[in-house]
Coordinates of C-alpha atoms in Angstrom, one line a residue:
Chain U
M1 CA -4.4 4.8 8.0
T2 CA -2.5 2.2 10.1
N3 CA -5.7 1.6 12.2
R4 CA -7.6 1.0 9.0
I5 CA -5.1 -1.5 7.8
A6 CA -5.1 -3.2 11.2
L7 CA -8.9 -3.4 11.1
K8 CA -8.9 -4.9 7.6
F9 CA -6.3 -7.4 8.8
I10 CA -8.5 -8.4 11.7
F11 CA -11.5 -8.7 9.4
L12 CA -9.4 -10.9 7.0
I13 CA -8.4 -13.2 9.9
L14 CA -12.1 -13.4 11.0
L15 CA -13.2 -14.3 7.5
I16 CA -10.6 -17.0 7.3
I17 CA -11.7 -18.4 10.7
I18 CA -15.3 -18.3 9.5
A19 CA -14.3 -20.1 6.3
G20 CA -12.5 -22.7 8.3
F21 CA -15.6 -23.3 10.6
L22 CA -17.9 -23.4 7.6
G23 CA -15.6 -26.0 5.9
N24 CA -15.8 -28.1 9.1
A25 CA -19.6 -27.8 9.1
I26 CA -19.8 -28.9 5.5
G27 CA -17.8 -32.0 6.3
F28 CA -14.3 -31.1 5.0
N29 CA -11.4 -33.1 6.4
P30 CA -8.4 -31.1 7.9
T31 CA -6.5 -31.0 4.6
Q32 CA -9.5 -29.7 2.8
I33 CA -10.0 -27.0 5.5
V34 CA -6.4 -25.9 5.0
A35 CA -6.8 -25.8 1.2
T36 CA -10.1 -23.8 1.3
S37 CA -8.9 -21.4 4.0
I38 CA -5.7 -20.5 2.1
F39 CA -7.7 -20.2 -1.1
F40 CA -10.2 -17.9 0.6
T41 CA -7.4 -15.9 2.1
S42 CA -6.2 -15.1 -1.5
I43 CA -9.8 -14.2 -2.5
F44 CA -10.4 -12.0 0.5
A45 CA -7.0 -10.4 0.1
T46 CA -8.0 -9.2 -3.4
L47 CA -10.9 -7.6 -1.8
L48 CA -9.2 -6.0 1.2
F49 CA -5.6 -5.6 0.3
W50 CA -5.5 -5.2 -3.5
N51 CA -1.8 -4.1 -3.5
F52 CA -0.8 -7.1 -1.4
R53 CA -2.7 -9.8 -3.3
L54 CA 0.4 -11.2 -5.0
A55 CA 2.3 -11.3 -1.7
V56 CA -0.6 -13.1 0.0
A57 CA -0.8 -15.5 -2.9
F58 CA 3.0 -16.3 -2.6
L59 CA 2.6 -16.9 1.1
G60 CA -0.5 -19.1 0.5
I61 CA 1.0 -21.4 -2.1
S62 CA 4.2 -21.8 0.0
L63 CA 2.0 -22.8 3.0
L64 CA 0.1 -25.3 0.9
L65 CA 3.4 -26.9 -0.2
I66 CA 5.0 -26.8 3.3
T67 CA 1.9 -28.3 4.9
K68 CA 1.9 -31.0 2.2
T69 CA -1.6 -30.1 1.3
V70 CA -0.4 -30.3 -2.3
D71 CA 2.9 -31.6 -3.8
L72 CA 5.1 -29.6 -6.1
E73 CA 4.3 -31.6 -9.2
N74 CA 0.6 -31.0 -8.8
A75 CA 0.9 -27.4 -7.8
I76 CA 2.8 -26.8 -11.1
K77 CA 0.2 -28.8 -13.0
F78 CA -2.7 -26.9 -11.6
A79 CA -1.0 -23.5 -12.2
S80 CA -2.3 -23.7 -15.8
L81 CA 0.9 -22.5 -17.5
E82 CA -0.8 -22.9 -20.9
V83 CA -3.3 -20.2 -20.0
I84 CA -0.6 -17.9 -18.7
L85 CA 1.5 -18.4 -21.9
F86 CA -1.5 -17.7 -24.1
L87 CA -2.0 -14.4 -22.2
V88 CA 1.7 -13.6 -22.5
G89 CA 1.5 -14.2 -26.3
M90 CA -1.6 -12.0 -26.6
M91 CA -0.1 -9.2 -24.5
V92 CA 3.0 -9.2 -26.8
L93 CA 0.7 -8.9 -29.8
V94 CA -1.3 -6.2 -28.2
G95 CA 1.9 -4.4 -27.4
L96 CA 2.9 -4.5 -31.1
L97 CA -0.6 -3.2 -32.1
K98 CA -0.1 -0.3 -29.7
E99 CA 3.3 0.5 -31.0
V100 CA 2.3 0.5 -34.7
G101 CA -0.6 2.8 -33.9
F102 CA -3.5 0.4 -34.3
F103 CA -5.4 1.8 -31.4
A104 CA -4.7 5.4 -32.2
W105 CA -6.0 4.5 -35.8
L106 CA -9.2 3.1 -34.3
I107 CA -9.6 6.4 -32.4
T108 CA -9.2 8.3 -35.6
L109 CA -11.9 6.2 -37.2
F110 CA -14.2 7.2 -34.4
L111 CA -13.3 10.9 -34.6
R112 CA -13.7 11.0 -38.4
V113 CA -17.3 9.9 -38.5
R114 CA -19.3 12.5 -40.5
N115 CA -22.9 13.4 -39.9
L116 CA -22.7 12.4 -36.3
T117 CA -25.9 12.2 -34.3
A118 CA -26.2 11.3 -30.6
K119 CA -28.0 8.0 -31.4
R120 CA -25.3 7.1 -33.9
F121 CA -22.7 7.9 -31.3
I122 CA -24.3 5.7 -28.7
L123 CA -24.6 2.9 -31.3
M124 CA -21.0 3.3 -32.3
I125 CA -19.7 3.3 -28.7
S126 CA -21.6 0.2 -27.8
V127 CA -20.7 -1.8 -30.9
F128 CA -17.1 -0.7 -31.0
S129 CA -16.6 -1.3 -27.3
A130 CA -18.1 -4.8 -27.5
L131 CA -16.3 -5.8 -30.7
L132 CA -12.9 -4.4 -29.5
A133 CA -13.3 -6.3 -26.2
C134 CA -13.9 -9.4 -28.3
C135 CA -10.7 -9.1 -30.2
V136 CA -8.3 -7.8 -27.6
D137 CA -8.8 -7.9 -23.8
E138 CA -11.3 -5.7 -22.1
V139 CA -8.8 -3.6 -20.3
T140 CA -6.9 -2.6 -23.5
S141 CA -10.2 -2.0 -25.2
I142 CA -11.7 0.3 -22.6
M143 CA -8.6 2.5 -22.4
F144 CA -8.9 3.4 -26.1
M145 CA -12.7 3.8 -26.0
V146 CA -12.4 6.2 -23.1
A147 CA -9.7 8.2 -24.9
A148 CA -12.0 8.5 -28.0
I149 CA -15.1 9.3 -25.9
L150 CA -13.3 12.0 -23.9
E151 CA -12.0 13.8 -27.0
I152 CA -15.5 13.8 -28.6
C153 CA -17.2 14.9 -25.4
D154 CA -14.6 17.7 -24.9
Y155 CA -15.2 18.9 -28.5
F156 CA -19.0 19.0 -28.1
E157 CA -18.8 20.3 -24.5
V158 CA -21.0 17.6 -22.9
E159 CA -20.6 15.6 -19.8
P160 CA -18.7 12.4 -20.6
I161 CA -20.1 10.2 -17.7
P162 CA -23.1 8.6 -19.5
F163 CA -21.0 7.8 -22.5
I164 CA -18.1 6.3 -20.5
I165 CA -20.6 4.2 -18.5
I166 CA -22.2 3.0 -21.8
S167 CA -18.8 2.0 -23.1
V168 CA -17.9 0.1 -20.0
L169 CA -21.2 -1.8 -19.9
A170 CA -20.8 -2.8 -23.5
T171 CA -17.1 -3.7 -23.0
N172 CA -18.0 -6.1 -20.1
I173 CA -20.7 -7.7 -22.2
G174 CA -18.5 -7.9 -25.3
S175 CA -15.7 -9.6 -23.3
S176 CA -17.9 -12.7 -23.1
G177 CA -18.2 -13.0 -26.9
T178 CA -14.9 -14.8 -27.7
V179 CA -12.1 -16.7 -26.0
L180 CA -9.9 -13.5 -26.3
G181 CA -12.2 -11.0 -24.5
N182 CA -11.5 -11.9 -20.9
P183 CA -9.0 -14.1 -19.1
I184 CA -11.9 -16.2 -17.9
G185 CA -12.7 -17.0 -21.5
I186 CA -9.4 -18.8 -22.2
L187 CA -9.4 -20.3 -18.7
I188 CA -12.8 -21.9 -19.3
A189 CA -11.8 -23.0 -22.8
S190 CA -8.7 -24.7 -21.6
K191 CA -10.5 -26.5 -18.7
S192 CA -13.7 -27.4 -20.6
G193 CA -12.3 -28.2 -24.0
L194 CA -14.6 -25.6 -25.6
T195 CA -13.1 -24.3 -28.8
F196 CA -12.9 -20.8 -30.4
E197 CA -15.6 -21.9 -32.8
D198 CA -17.8 -23.0 -29.9
F199 CA -17.5 -19.5 -28.5
I200 CA -18.2 -17.9 -31.9
V201 CA -21.3 -20.1 -32.5
K202 CA -22.7 -20.0 -29.0
A203 CA -21.2 -17.2 -26.9
F204 CA -21.0 -14.5 -29.6
P205 CA -24.7 -14.5 -30.6
L206 CA -25.8 -14.5 -26.9
M207 CA -23.4 -11.6 -26.3
C208 CA -25.0 -9.8 -29.3
L209 CA -28.4 -10.4 -27.9
C210 CA -27.4 -8.9 -24.5
L211 CA -25.8 -6.0 -26.3
L212 CA -29.0 -5.2 -28.2
F213 CA -30.9 -5.1 -25.0
I214 CA -28.5 -2.8 -23.3
I215 CA -28.5 -0.4 -26.3
F216 CA -32.2 -0.3 -25.8
I217 CA -32.0 0.2 -22.0
I218 CA -29.3 2.9 -22.1
S219 CA -31.1 4.8 -24.9
I220 CA -34.0 5.2 -22.5
W221 CA -31.9 5.6 -19.3
Y222 CA -29.7 8.3 -20.8
R223 CA -32.3 10.0 -23.0
K224 CA -31.6 13.4 -21.5
A225 CA -27.8 13.1 -22.1
I226 CA -28.5 11.9 -25.7
K227 CA -30.8 14.9 -26.3
R228 CA -28.2 17.3 -24.9
L229 CA -25.5 15.9 -27.2
D230 CA -27.8 16.1 -30.2
G231 CA -28.4 19.8 -29.4
K232 CA -24.6 20.4 -29.1
I233 CA -23.9 18.6 -32.3
K234 CA -26.4 20.8 -34.1
E235 CA -25.0 23.9 -32.4
L236 CA -21.3 23.2 -33.2
Q237 CA -22.0 21.4 -36.4
A238 CA -19.2 19.5 -38.3
N239 CA -16.4 18.1 -36.1
E240 CA -13.6 19.5 -38.4
I241 CA -11.0 19.7 -35.6
L242 CA -11.8 16.2 -34.5
I243 CA -11.5 14.9 -38.0
R244 CA -7.9 16.3 -38.3
L245 CA -6.9 15.9 -34.7
I246 CA -4.5 13.0 -34.9
S247 CA -2.8 10.9 -37.5
V248 CA -0.9 7.6 -37.4
P249 CA 2.4 7.3 -39.1
P250 CA 4.0 5.3 -40.7
E251 CA 1.2 3.5 -42.6
K252 CA 3.4 0.6 -43.6
Q253 CA 4.0 -0.6 -40.1
L254 CA 0.4 -0.2 -39.2
K255 CA -0.6 -2.4 -42.2
R256 CA 1.9 -5.0 -41.2
G257 CA 0.8 -5.0 -37.6
L258 CA -2.8 -5.3 -38.6
G259 CA -1.9 -8.1 -41.0
I260 CA -0.2 -10.0 -38.2
F261 CA -3.1 -9.6 -35.9
A262 CA -5.7 -10.5 -38.5
L263 CA -3.6 -13.7 -39.3
T264 CA -3.5 -14.5 -35.6
L265 CA -7.3 -14.2 -35.3
F266 CA -7.7 -16.2 -38.5
F267 CA -5.6 -19.1 -37.3
I268 CA -7.2 -19.0 -33.8
S269 CA -10.6 -19.2 -35.4
L270 CA -9.5 -22.3 -37.4
H271 CA -7.6 -23.9 -34.5
H272 CA -10.0 -26.8 -33.9
R273 CA -10.2 -27.8 -37.5
L274 CA -6.4 -27.7 -37.8
E275 CA -6.0 -29.7 -34.6
N276 CA -8.3 -32.4 -36.1
I277 CA -6.4 -32.4 -39.4
W278 CA -3.0 -32.7 -37.6
G279 CA -4.2 -35.0 -34.9
L280 CA -3.4 -32.6 -32.1
E281 CA -5.0 -32.5 -28.6
T282 CA -7.9 -30.1 -28.3
N283 CA -6.9 -26.5 -27.8
T284 CA -3.2 -27.2 -28.5
L285 CA -3.2 -24.7 -31.4
L286 CA -5.5 -22.2 -29.6
L287 CA -2.9 -21.9 -26.9
S288 CA 0.1 -21.9 -29.2
I289 CA -1.0 -19.6 -32.0
P290 CA -0.5 -16.4 -30.0
L291 CA 2.9 -17.7 -29.0
I292 CA 3.9 -18.5 -32.6
F293 CA 2.9 -15.0 -33.8
A294 CA 4.4 -13.3 -30.7
G295 CA 7.6 -15.2 -31.5
G296 CA 7.5 -13.9 -35.1
V297 CA 6.9 -10.4 -33.9
M298 CA 9.9 -10.6 -31.6
I299 CA 12.1 -11.8 -34.5
W300 CA 10.7 -9.0 -36.8
R301 CA 11.2 -6.3 -34.2
R302 CA 14.2 -7.9 -32.4
N303 CA 15.4 -4.6 -31.0
R304 CA 12.1 -4.1 -29.2
A305 CA 11.6 -7.8 -28.2
R306 CA 12.8 -7.3 -24.6
R307 CA 10.6 -4.3 -24.3
Y308 CA 7.5 -6.3 -25.3
I309 CA 8.2 -8.9 -22.7
E310 CA 9.2 -6.5 -19.9
Q311 CA 6.8 -3.7 -20.4
E312 CA 3.8 -5.0 -22.3
V313 CA 3.3 -8.2 -20.3
D314 CA 1.5 -7.6 -17.1
W315 CA 3.6 -10.0 -15.0
W316 CA 2.1 -8.8 -11.7
T317 CA -1.4 -9.9 -12.7
L318 CA -0.2 -13.1 -14.5
L319 CA 1.8 -14.3 -11.5
F320 CA -1.2 -13.8 -9.3
F321 CA -3.4 -15.8 -11.8
L322 CA -0.7 -18.5 -11.9
I323 CA -0.7 -19.0 -8.1
L324 CA -4.4 -18.6 -7.8
F325 CA -5.0 -21.4 -10.4
A326 CA -2.6 -23.6 -8.4
Q327 CA -4.5 -22.8 -5.2
A328 CA -7.9 -23.5 -6.9
G329 CA -6.4 -26.8 -8.3
T330 CA -5.5 -27.8 -4.7
L331 CA -9.2 -27.6 -3.8
K332 CA -9.8 -30.3 -6.5
Y333 CA -6.7 -32.2 -5.5
T334 CA -7.8 -32.5 -1.8
G335 CA -11.3 -33.4 -2.9
A336 CA -12.9 -30.3 -1.4
T337 CA -14.6 -29.4 -4.6
D338 CA -16.2 -32.9 -4.8
V339 CA -17.7 -32.3 -1.4
L340 CA -18.8 -28.8 -2.5
A341 CA -20.3 -30.1 -5.7
K342 CA -22.3 -32.8 -3.8
K343 CA -23.5 -30.1 -1.3
M344 CA -24.5 -27.9 -4.2
I345 CA -26.6 -30.7 -5.8
G346 CA -28.1 -31.3 -2.3
V347 CA -29.3 -27.7 -2.3
T348 CA -30.3 -27.3 -6.0
G349 CA -31.5 -30.8 -6.5
S350 CA -30.7 -32.7 -9.7
N351 CA -32.6 -30.3 -11.9
P352 CA -30.0 -28.9 -14.4
N353 CA -32.0 -25.7 -15.0
I354 CA -31.7 -24.8 -11.3
L355 CA -28.1 -25.7 -11.3
I356 CA -27.5 -23.5 -14.4
G357 CA -29.3 -20.7 -12.7
A358 CA -27.3 -21.2 -9.4
I359 CA -23.9 -21.1 -11.2
L360 CA -25.0 -18.1 -13.4
W361 CA -26.3 -16.0 -10.6
I362 CA -23.7 -16.9 -8.0
S363 CA -20.9 -16.1 -10.5
A364 CA -22.7 -12.8 -11.6
I365 CA -23.3 -11.6 -8.1
G366 CA -19.9 -12.8 -6.9
S367 CA -18.0 -11.1 -9.8
S368 CA -19.8 -7.8 -9.0
I369 CA -17.6 -7.6 -5.9
L370 CA -14.6 -9.9 -6.7
D371 CA -12.2 -10.2 -9.6
N372 CA -14.0 -12.5 -12.0
V373 CA -10.9 -14.6 -12.6
V374 CA -10.7 -15.4 -8.8
L375 CA -14.4 -16.4 -8.9
V376 CA -14.2 -18.5 -12.0
A377 CA -10.9 -20.2 -10.8
A378 CA -12.8 -21.2 -7.7
F379 CA -15.8 -22.5 -9.7
I380 CA -14.0 -24.5 -12.3
P381 CA -13.0 -27.4 -10.1
I382 CA -16.6 -27.5 -8.7
V383 CA -18.1 -27.7 -12.2
Q384 CA -15.5 -30.4 -13.2
S385 CA -16.6 -32.4 -10.1
L386 CA -20.2 -32.3 -11.4
Q387 CA -19.1 -34.4 -14.3
A388 CA -18.7 -37.4 -12.0
L389 CA -22.3 -36.8 -11.0
H390 CA -23.3 -37.3 -14.7
F391 CA -24.3 -33.7 -15.4
N392 CA -24.0 -32.2 -18.9
L393 CA -21.3 -29.6 -18.3
Q394 CA -21.6 -27.4 -21.4
P395 CA -24.5 -25.1 -20.2
L396 CA -22.7 -24.8 -16.9
W397 CA -19.5 -23.5 -18.6
W398 CA -21.6 -20.9 -20.5
A399 CA -23.3 -20.0 -17.3
L400 CA -19.9 -19.5 -15.6
L401 CA -18.6 -17.4 -18.5
F402 CA -21.6 -15.1 -18.8
G403 CA -22.0 -14.8 -15.0
G404 CA -18.4 -13.9 -14.7
C405 CA -18.5 -11.2 -17.4
L406 CA -22.0 -9.8 -16.9
G407 CA -21.7 -9.5 -13.2
G408 CA -18.8 -7.1 -13.7
N409 CA -21.4 -4.5 -14.8
I410 CA -23.3 -4.4 -11.5
T411 CA -20.9 -2.4 -9.3
L412 CA -18.2 0.1 -10.2
I413 CA -15.5 -2.2 -8.9
G414 CA -17.0 -5.2 -10.6
S415 CA -14.4 -5.5 -13.3
T416 CA -10.9 -4.2 -14.2
A417 CA -12.4 -2.4 -17.2
N418 CA -14.7 -0.4 -14.8
I419 CA -11.8 0.6 -12.6
V420 CA -9.5 1.6 -15.5
A421 CA -12.2 3.7 -17.1
L422 CA -13.2 5.5 -13.9
G423 CA -9.6 6.0 -13.1
I424 CA -9.0 7.9 -16.4
L425 CA -12.2 9.9 -15.9
E426 CA -11.1 11.0 -12.4
K427 CA -7.6 11.8 -13.6
E428 CA -8.6 13.7 -16.7
K429 CA -11.8 15.4 -15.7
N430 CA -11.6 15.3 -11.9
I431 CA -14.9 13.5 -11.9
R432 CA -15.6 10.9 -9.3
I433 CA -18.5 8.6 -10.0
T434 CA -20.3 7.7 -6.8
F435 CA -21.2 4.1 -6.0
F436 CA -24.9 4.6 -6.5
K437 CA -24.6 6.7 -9.7
W438 CA -23.1 3.5 -11.2
F439 CA -25.1 1.0 -9.2
W440 CA -28.7 1.6 -10.5
I441 CA -27.8 1.4 -14.2
G442 CA -25.2 -1.3 -13.6
L443 CA -27.6 -3.4 -11.6
S444 CA -30.4 -3.0 -14.1
V445 CA -28.1 -4.0 -17.0
G446 CA -26.5 -6.7 -14.9
L447 CA -29.8 -8.2 -13.9
I448 CA -31.5 -8.0 -17.2
T449 CA -28.6 -9.4 -19.2
T450 CA -28.1 -12.2 -16.7
A451 CA -31.8 -13.1 -16.8
I452 CA -31.6 -13.1 -20.7
V453 CA -28.7 -15.5 -20.6
W454 CA -30.5 -17.7 -18.0
L455 CA -33.6 -17.9 -20.2
V456 CA -31.6 -18.7 -23.3
L457 CA -29.5 -21.4 -21.6
I458 CA -32.6 -23.1 -20.2
A459 CA -34.8 -22.7 -23.2
L460 CA -32.5 -23.5 -26.1
P461 CA -31.4 -27.1 -26.5
F462 CA -28.6 -25.6 -28.7
Y463 CA -26.7 -24.7 -25.5
R464 CA -26.9 -28.3 -24.1
Chain C
M1 CA 34.8 17.5 -3.8
K2 CA 31.4 17.8 -2.0
V3 CA 28.2 19.1 -3.4
K4 CA 28.3 22.1 -1.0
D5 CA 31.4 23.3 -2.9
I6 CA 29.5 23.6 -6.2
M7 CA 25.8 24.0 -5.4
T8 CA 23.9 27.2 -6.2
R9 CA 23.2 28.9 -2.9
G10 CA 20.3 31.3 -2.0
V11 CA 17.8 29.2 -4.0
K12 CA 14.6 30.8 -5.0
S13 CA 11.7 28.6 -3.9
L14 CA 8.0 28.5 -4.2
S15 CA 5.3 28.4 -1.5
P16 CA 2.7 25.6 -1.9
H17 CA 0.0 28.3 -1.9
T18 CA 1.4 30.1 -4.9
T19 CA -0.8 29.9 -8.0
I20 CA 0.5 28.0 -11.1
R21 CA 0.3 31.3 -13.0
E22 CA 2.7 33.0 -10.6
A23 CA 5.0 30.0 -10.4
L24 CA 5.2 29.7 -14.2
N25 CA 5.9 33.4 -14.6
L26 CA 8.8 33.0 -12.1
L27 CA 10.2 30.0 -14.0
L28 CA 10.0 31.9 -17.3
E29 CA 11.6 35.1 -15.8
M30 CA 14.5 33.1 -14.4
H31 CA 14.9 30.9 -17.5
I32 CA 14.9 27.7 -15.4
S33 CA 12.7 24.6 -15.7
G34 CA 11.9 23.9 -12.0
L35 CA 11.9 25.1 -8.4
P36 CA 11.6 23.5 -5.0
V37 CA 8.5 24.0 -3.0
I38 CA 9.1 24.9 0.7
N39 CA 6.7 25.0 3.6
E40 CA 6.6 27.5 6.5
N41 CA 9.4 25.6 8.3
N42 CA 11.8 25.9 5.4
K43 CA 11.4 22.1 4.7
I44 CA 11.2 20.9 1.2
I45 CA 7.8 19.4 0.4
G46 CA 7.8 19.1 -3.4
M47 CA 9.3 20.1 -6.7
F48 CA 7.5 22.2 -9.3
T49 CA 8.7 21.8 -12.9
E50 CA 7.5 22.7 -16.4
K51 CA 7.2 19.0 -17.1
D52 CA 4.6 18.7 -14.3
V53 CA 2.6 21.5 -16.0
L54 CA 2.8 19.8 -19.4
R55 CA 1.9 16.5 -17.9
N56 CA -1.3 18.1 -16.6
L57 CA -2.2 19.7 -19.9
L58 CA -1.9 16.6 -22.1
P59 CA -4.2 13.5 -21.6
S60 CA -2.8 11.0 -19.1
Y61 CA -3.3 8.2 -21.6
I62 CA -1.2 9.5 -24.4
D63 CA 1.7 7.1 -23.8
K64 CA -0.8 4.2 -23.6
V65 CA -2.5 4.9 -26.8
G66 CA 0.7 4.2 -28.7
N67 CA 2.1 5.8 -31.8
F68 CA 0.3 8.8 -33.1
V69 CA 0.8 12.4 -34.2
Y70 CA -1.3 15.4 -33.1
E71 CA -2.2 17.3 -36.2
E72 CA -4.3 19.9 -34.4
N73 CA -4.5 21.2 -30.8
P74 CA -7.3 19.5 -28.9
K75 CA -10.1 21.9 -28.0
S76 CA -9.8 20.8 -24.4
I77 CA -6.2 22.2 -24.0
K78 CA -7.4 25.8 -23.8
K79 CA -9.8 25.1 -21.0
K80 CA -7.2 22.9 -19.2
I81 CA -4.7 25.8 -19.3
Q82 CA -7.3 28.2 -17.9
D83 CA -8.2 25.8 -15.1
L84 CA -4.6 24.9 -14.4
L85 CA -3.3 28.5 -14.1
N86 CA -5.7 29.0 -11.2
L87 CA -4.6 25.9 -9.3
K88 CA -2.1 26.0 -6.4
V89 CA 1.5 24.8 -6.7
S90 CA 0.7 22.1 -4.1
Q91 CA -1.9 20.6 -6.4
V92 CA 0.5 20.1 -9.3
M93 CA 4.0 19.6 -7.7
R94 CA 5.7 16.3 -7.5
K95 CA 5.7 15.2 -3.9
D96 CA 8.3 12.4 -4.0
V97 CA 11.3 14.7 -4.1
L98 CA 14.9 13.4 -4.0
I99 CA 17.2 15.4 -1.8
V100 CA 20.9 15.2 -1.1
D101 CA 22.9 16.2 2.0
E102 CA 25.4 19.0 1.5
D103 CA 28.3 16.7 2.3
T104 CA 27.4 14.2 -0.4
A105 CA 30.2 13.4 -2.8
L106 CA 29.8 14.7 -6.4
C107 CA 30.0 11.2 -7.9
E108 CA 27.1 10.1 -5.6
V109 CA 25.0 13.1 -6.7
A110 CA 25.8 12.2 -10.4
R111 CA 24.8 8.6 -9.6
I112 CA 21.5 9.6 -8.2
M113 CA 20.8 11.9 -11.1
L114 CA 21.5 9.2 -13.6
T115 CA 19.7 6.3 -11.9
Q116 CA 16.7 8.4 -10.8
R117 CA 16.5 10.3 -14.1
T118 CA 16.5 13.7 -12.4
R119 CA 18.0 16.9 -13.8
R120 CA 18.5 18.8 -10.5
L121 CA 18.6 18.0 -6.8
P122 CA 17.8 20.2 -3.8
V123 CA 20.6 20.2 -1.2
V124 CA 19.7 20.2 2.5
D125 CA 21.6 20.7 5.8
K126 CA 21.6 18.3 8.7
D127 CA 18.2 19.7 9.9
K128 CA 16.8 19.1 6.4
N129 CA 16.5 22.8 5.7
I130 CA 17.1 23.6 2.1
V131 CA 20.5 25.3 1.5
G132 CA 21.0 25.0 -2.2
I133 CA 20.4 23.3 -5.5
V134 CA 22.7 21.4 -7.8
A135 CA 22.1 20.7 -11.5
R136 CA 23.7 18.3 -14.0
E137 CA 25.5 21.2 -15.5
D138 CA 27.1 22.2 -12.2
I139 CA 28.6 18.7 -11.8
L140 CA 30.0 18.6 -15.3
K141 CA 31.6 22.0 -14.9
A142 CA 33.1 20.9 -11.6
Y143 CA 34.6 17.7 -13.1
I144 CA 36.0 19.6 -16.1
K145 CA 37.5 22.2 -13.8
E146 CA 39.0 19.6 -11.5
S147 CA 40.6 17.6 -14.3
S148 CA 41.9 20.9 -15.8
I149 CA 40.6 20.1 -19.3
I150 CA 39.8 23.7 -19.7

């Protein structure tokens, strides 16, 4: 074990040295080399030392400050506190929803479906997974979907693997549909000025198109599993035990919780119009609405307020994001991203269609191995630098969003949703999905959906 | 007063190779909720409790799903029990076991129990061989006796 860690550590140092030499070859100055090397250390650490990623990030940002690569004021500015606070607000609201039984209630909706058929089940899994991921984050969404799928598969005595995979694929696709589905959504919105309405008008229909395609692909890919489930449904008939399995008391709290969440979504969807009416800066309300409602929830349930903040907010991940954003901002601050942007144009030429493709495919392939937040945080300053070269950034932002979300489907470590779902499957059923069992369907879905997005972004002027 | 003055000596223990069925039967016979698991060298390697069995029977995600009530027994429980009963103690036991030295003061034992949320602690000698077990009840009885309330 110690040898393995030592080997990984040597590999990490090698990667950093290579990154340094590459930076030199590209034409970075010494400050830019320090900034990129430290940023790449954080990226590689997420790949090699998942449990130490926050520690590496702490050390990295300290080094950037000590070496005067960035000053304190700019490090704090780049840390994107507004994104972190938005995520804190949403996590508190999701904590409330959990507590009042919203997710358990969703599971009961699933279990109570009468006249179930395998095809209807597949359709439900895909649509529910995608829509739930649109409304709450993908990790919360997948946990409840997996719980419901396992109960149903247990009842009908069928292997849950195909249905879990379908749900994860749909969740990753669904997470691109709104600002709320994935941390990269709000990150891109806050840096690009794209609004919730932009996401609904442009990202959501494209997400639905991808979802339609994957429902078609998985219906063929898993036709045997679907046939087997149909046979079992006919054999065991009505799912009476499932219908009565769980209940969610008390209803009053659930209704209030649902009301608060619906109001949050309602105001988030209107944020741009309200900002225009009140003369506020773009996305001021988008970022503050979750905080306003989270504050209200913490007053309403004041005895639980501390619990929401301490237990429902994933501080470990948020702190990592905060420091990662500061490190990525340092790339822009030192001018490293301007150099990279120019080099990128040198490779792709000034044809925007090729540039859209390059950003889409690099982010899709990159996020099949790396955390998509890490990748998008690295790409954002590069995309911002392209503005100075007179490029229309809007299709590039969509390319980054969809690449980051759809790439997560390619490998089983491609997104946190995949890891959470497979973790539950292993714990509950002692089933370990092999890399290749996931890879072929994941790659097919990943490639096809990314290609669809590429075509749409190039062909439709609507996305320009 | 030290823990060696109040601990229960001659503790019954489990082998890691014992099946869950046998281990559970022993717990039920003895009317206790948990027993230490000892290897061939008399060293403690785990703790087997009723709670560990229940944790394995119910879905791992129940606390994450939030507020709900089971109105029926899930169909999977029956199969889970059958599978679980044939497993070995080593597959279900908790491996991060807290232990105390036989010369530990009672107040320190009580502190560990409270802060670490444990009901009982195995007591070991200087060579880390298990020599006894102490429960919350033993500590309370000892304190009451010492202060001559009863």
